[in-house]
C-alpha cells in the first residue's frame, strides 16, 4: 500500500473528443475502452507501468456491453457491430450474419446495451446482449451468441436493463436479469417450451 501522490496519474490521450467508457482487467493487464480506441495498461508498479494503444478506429459507447469469455473480450462497437477482441491487435466482427437484425435496433440506445458472458457449467459458453428495438426506449431484444457453434439466437419481450449470473445448484448456473419495473427474473426458468411450438430456421449451402 502506497500513498497516492499528484504524479500518480496516467493520461489516456486526453482532449481527443472521446471519453473512457470502460475498464476491464484481463490477460494480466488492464484494458481501457474509449469511443474509438482500445488501450492496455500493463505492469505491476508505478515505476514499470506501460500504456499502449492496441486498437485504433474501434471502441465502444457502452460500458455495460464489454464481457470477457475464453480470454477474449466481447463488446458492442461504436458503430453498432458486435465484436470479439483477442487482447492483442485483432478485432473480429461477429455480427455480420445478423446485420438485418441490428439495422432495426435503436442506435441512440447502443450506449445502454447490456452484455453478459455466461457459462452454464457444462462448457457451453455464450454471450448475451440486451438491446432496444427501433422506437423503443427500453431494452426489449436479447441476442445470444453461441461460441461453440458461432450461431445467433434472438429473443423478444425480455426487458433486461441489468444482467448477472449466479449459482442455482452444484456447478449449475442461471442468469438473473432485472427489468424496468424493479422486478428480477431468472432465465432460463426451466428447459420446457411451455407447450408452444418452437420455430427453427436453417440455411443450406445452396440456395
Short mmCIF file of C-alpha atoms in Angstrom, two decimals:
data_model
loop_
_atom_site.label_atom_id
_atom_site.label_comp_id
_atom_site.label_asym_id
_atom_site.label_seq_id
_atom_site.Cartn_x
_atom_site.Cartn_y
_atom_site.Cartn_z
CA UNK A 1 0.00 0.00 0.00
CA UNK A 2 1.40 3.35 -1.02
CA UNK A 3 0.40 6.95 -0.59
CA UNK A 4 -1.25 8.49 -3.64
CA UNK A 5 0.66 11.50 -4.97
CA UNK A 6 -0.15 14.17 -7.52
CA UNK A 7 2.06 12.36 -10.05
CA UNK A 8 0.06 9.12 -9.83
CA UNK A 9 -1.90 9.84 -12.99
CA UNK A 10 -1.90 8.13 -16.37
CA UNK A 11 -3.24 10.17 -19.28
CA UNK A 12 -5.00 8.12 -21.95
CA UNK A 13 -4.86 10.53 -24.90
CA UNK A 14 -6.70 13.38 -23.23
CA UNK A 15 -8.71 16.04 -25.07
CA UNK A 16 -9.26 13.87 -28.15
CA UNK A 17 -13.03 14.31 -28.20
CA UNK A 18 -13.75 10.90 -26.65
CA UNK A 19 -14.08 9.59 -23.12
CA UNK A 20 -13.07 6.46 -21.25
CA UNK A 21 -16.10 4.14 -21.39
CA UNK A 22 -14.88 1.02 -19.59
CA UNK A 23 -12.01 -0.51 -17.62
CA UNK A 24 -11.71 -4.30 -17.72
CA UNK A 25 -8.98 -6.44 -16.13
CA UNK A 26 -7.84 -9.44 -18.14
CA UNK A 27 -4.82 -11.25 -19.54
CA UNK A 28 -2.60 -9.83 -16.75
CA UNK A 29 -3.34 -6.24 -17.72
CA UNK A 30 -5.98 -3.53 -17.53
CA UNK A 31 -7.84 -2.81 -20.78
CA UNK A 32 -9.27 0.62 -21.38
CA UNK A 33 -12.10 1.26 -23.86
CA UNK A 34 -12.63 4.70 -25.36
CA UNK A 35 -15.08 5.74 -28.07
CA UNK A 36 -12.78 4.77 -30.94
CA UNK A 37 -9.78 3.05 -29.39
CA UNK A 38 -8.71 0.26 -27.02
CA UNK A 39 -5.70 0.62 -24.73
CA UNK A 40 -3.73 -1.74 -22.50
CA UNK A 41 -2.06 -0.79 -19.23
CA UNK A 42 0.46 -3.40 -18.12
CA UNK A 43 2.91 -3.54 -15.26
CA UNK A 44 2.80 -4.05 -11.51
CA UNK A 45 4.27 -0.85 -10.13
CA UNK A 46 4.17 2.89 -10.75
CA UNK A 47 7.75 2.59 -11.99
CA UNK A 48 7.03 -0.03 -14.68
CA UNK A 49 3.51 0.76 -15.91
CA UNK A 50 3.30 0.72 -19.71
CA UNK A 51 0.36 2.25 -21.60
CA UNK A 52 -0.17 1.04 -25.18
CA UNK A 53 -2.80 1.84 -27.80
CA UNK A 54 -3.78 -1.64 -29.02
CA UNK A 55 -6.64 -0.80 -31.40
CA UNK A 56 -7.33 2.44 -33.24
CA UNK A 57 -10.59 3.28 -35.00
CA UNK A 58 -12.76 0.86 -33.00
CA UNK A 59 -14.06 1.40 -29.50
CA UNK A 60 -17.33 1.25 -27.61
CA UNK A 61 -20.01 3.62 -26.38
CA UNK A 62 -21.44 1.09 -23.95
CA UNK A 63 -19.51 0.31 -20.79
CA UNK A 64 -22.04 -2.39 -19.88
CA UNK A 65 -21.59 -4.34 -23.12
CA UNK A 66 -17.99 -5.45 -22.51
CA UNK A 67 -17.62 -9.03 -21.22
CA UNK A 68 -14.71 -11.48 -21.14
CA UNK A 69 -15.16 -15.07 -22.30
CA UNK A 70 -12.46 -17.66 -23.07
CA UNK A 71 -9.76 -15.00 -22.68
CA UNK A 72 -11.48 -12.83 -25.29
CA UNK A 73 -13.46 -9.62 -24.86
CA UNK A 74 -16.87 -9.25 -26.49
CA UNK A 75 -18.47 -5.83 -26.89
CA UNK A 76 -20.65 -3.53 -28.98
CA UNK A 77 -18.51 -1.26 -31.15
CA UNK A 78 -19.05 2.45 -31.58
CA UNK A 79 -20.61 1.64 -34.99
CA UNK A 80 -23.16 -0.77 -33.54
CA UNK A 81 -21.42 -4.00 -34.55
CA UNK A 82 -20.77 -6.84 -32.11
CA UNK A 83 -17.12 -7.75 -31.94
CA UNK A 84 -14.60 -10.12 -30.33
CA UNK A 85 -11.25 -8.72 -29.25
CA UNK A 86 -8.34 -11.07 -28.52
CA UNK A 87 -6.50 -8.68 -26.19
CA UNK A 88 -3.79 -8.07 -28.79
CA UNK A 89 -4.22 -6.40 -32.15
CA UNK A 90 -7.17 -8.31 -33.62
CA UNK A 91 -10.83 -7.30 -33.51
CA UNK A 92 -13.23 -9.71 -35.23
CA UNK A 93 -16.76 -8.62 -36.16
CA UNK A 94 -19.20 -11.36 -35.07
CA UNK A 95 -22.44 -9.75 -36.18
CA UNK A 96 -22.07 -9.90 -39.98
CA UNK A 97 -24.75 -12.62 -40.16
CA UNK A 98 -27.30 -10.56 -38.25
CA UNK A 99 -26.89 -7.16 -39.89
CA UNK A 100 -30.61 -7.13 -40.69
CA UNK A 101 -31.45 -7.56 -37.02
CA UNK A 102 -29.04 -4.84 -35.91
CA UNK A 103 -30.34 -2.49 -38.60
CA UNK A 104 -33.70 -2.28 -36.82
CA UNK A 105 -32.19 -1.59 -33.41
CA UNK A 106 -32.32 1.84 -31.77
CA UNK A 107 -28.85 3.25 -32.50
CA UNK A 108 -29.39 6.06 -30.00
CA UNK A 109 -29.53 3.48 -27.19
CA UNK A 110 -26.44 1.44 -28.06
CA UNK A 111 -24.72 3.09 -25.11
CA UNK A 112 -27.36 1.38 -22.93
CA UNK A 113 -26.61 -2.11 -24.29
CA UNK A 114 -26.05 -4.70 -21.57
CA UNK A 115 -23.71 -7.67 -22.15
CA UNK A 116 -23.05 -10.83 -20.15
CA UNK A 117 -20.64 -13.73 -20.62
CA UNK A 118 -22.38 -16.87 -19.38
CA UNK A 119 -21.07 -20.38 -18.72
CA UNK A 120 -23.82 -22.76 -17.60
CA UNK A 121 -21.28 -25.12 -16.02
CA UNK A 122 -21.31 -27.65 -18.87
CA UNK A 123 -18.75 -25.84 -21.01
CA UNK A 124 -21.41 -24.15 -23.13
CA UNK A 125 -20.28 -20.53 -23.10
CA UNK A 126 -22.45 -17.79 -24.61
CA UNK A 127 -22.54 -14.01 -24.89
CA UNK A 128 -25.88 -12.40 -24.02
CA UNK A 129 -26.62 -8.89 -25.23
CA UNK A 130 -29.71 -6.81 -24.44
CA UNK A 131 -30.61 -4.09 -26.96
CA UNK A 132 -33.50 -1.80 -27.83
CA UNK A 133 -35.57 -2.23 -30.97
CA UNK A 134 -36.19 0.81 -33.13
CA UNK A 135 -38.72 3.12 -31.49
CA UNK A 136 -38.19 1.64 -28.04
CA UNK A 137 -36.62 3.49 -25.13
CA UNK A 138 -36.00 0.30 -23.14
CA UNK A 139 -34.06 -2.88 -23.88
CA UNK A 140 -36.52 -5.38 -25.37
CA UNK A 141 -34.34 -7.62 -27.54
CA UNK A 142 -31.92 -10.26 -26.29
CA UNK A 143 -29.26 -11.55 -28.69
CA UNK A 144 -27.33 -14.69 -27.75
CA UNK A 145 -24.07 -15.69 -29.44
CA UNK A 146 -23.15 -19.36 -29.04
CA UNK A 147 -19.36 -19.52 -29.03
CA UNK A 148 -19.31 -23.25 -29.76
CA UNK A 149 -21.44 -23.14 -32.92
CA UNK A 150 -20.83 -19.49 -33.85
CA UNK A 151 -24.60 -19.05 -34.08
CA UNK A 152 -27.00 -16.28 -33.05
CA UNK A 153 -30.40 -16.52 -31.37
CA UNK A 154 -32.83 -13.61 -30.91
CA UNK A 155 -35.40 -13.32 -28.12
CA UNK A 156 -38.12 -10.69 -27.91
CA UNK A 157 -40.00 -9.47 -24.89
CA UNK A 158 -37.15 -9.74 -22.38
CA UNK A 159 -36.68 -6.24 -20.95
CA UNK A 160 -33.20 -6.69 -19.48
CA UNK A 161 -31.84 -3.48 -18.01
CA UNK A 162 -29.21 -5.34 -15.94
CA UNK A 163 -27.91 -8.92 -16.03
CA UNK A 164 -25.72 -11.20 -13.95
CA UNK A 165 -25.18 -14.94 -13.47
CA UNK A 166 -25.42 -16.87 -10.23
CA UNK A 167 -25.27 -20.43 -8.93
CA UNK A 168 -28.55 -22.34 -8.56
CA UNK A 169 -27.02 -25.72 -7.76
CA UNK A 170 -23.73 -27.56 -7.69
CA UNK A 171 -21.83 -26.45 -10.81
CA UNK A 172 -25.13 -25.20 -12.23
CA UNK A 173 -25.70 -21.56 -13.08
CA UNK A 174 -28.54 -19.38 -14.33
CA UNK A 175 -29.00 -15.77 -15.44
CA UNK A 176 -30.81 -13.14 -13.43
CA UNK A 177 -32.00 -10.06 -15.27
CA UNK A 178 -33.77 -7.01 -13.89
CA UNK A 179 -36.37 -5.13 -15.89
CA UNK A 180 -37.61 -1.54 -15.84
CA UNK A 181 -40.34 -2.23 -13.28
CA UNK A 182 -37.96 -3.20 -10.50
CA UNK A 183 -38.55 -6.93 -10.98
CA UNK A 184 -35.83 -9.58 -11.06
CA UNK A 185 -36.27 -12.59 -13.32
CA UNK A 186 -34.45 -15.88 -13.83
CA UNK A 187 -33.55 -17.20 -17.25
CA UNK A 188 -33.98 -19.92 -18.15
CA UNK A 189 -36.67 -20.82 -15.65
CA UNK A 190 -36.98 -24.39 -16.94
CA UNK A 191 -35.99 -26.31 -20.04
CA UNK A 192 -39.63 -26.69 -21.16
CA UNK A 193 -41.18 -24.88 -24.13
CA UNK A 194 -44.38 -24.32 -22.12
CA UNK A 195 -46.44 -26.26 -24.63
CA UNK A 196 -45.79 -23.87 -27.51
CA UNK A 197 -44.14 -24.65 -30.82
CA UNK A 198 -40.52 -23.61 -31.34
CA UNK A 199 -39.69 -22.09 -34.72
CA UNK A 200 -36.32 -23.16 -36.12
CA UNK A 201 -34.59 -21.98 -39.26
CA UNK A 202 -31.53 -23.05 -41.18
CA UNK A 203 -29.74 -22.02 -44.36
CA UNK A 204 -28.43 -24.67 -46.72
CA UNK A 205 -25.19 -24.45 -48.65
CA UNK A 206 -27.07 -23.97 -51.92
CA UNK A 207 -30.00 -21.59 -52.08
#
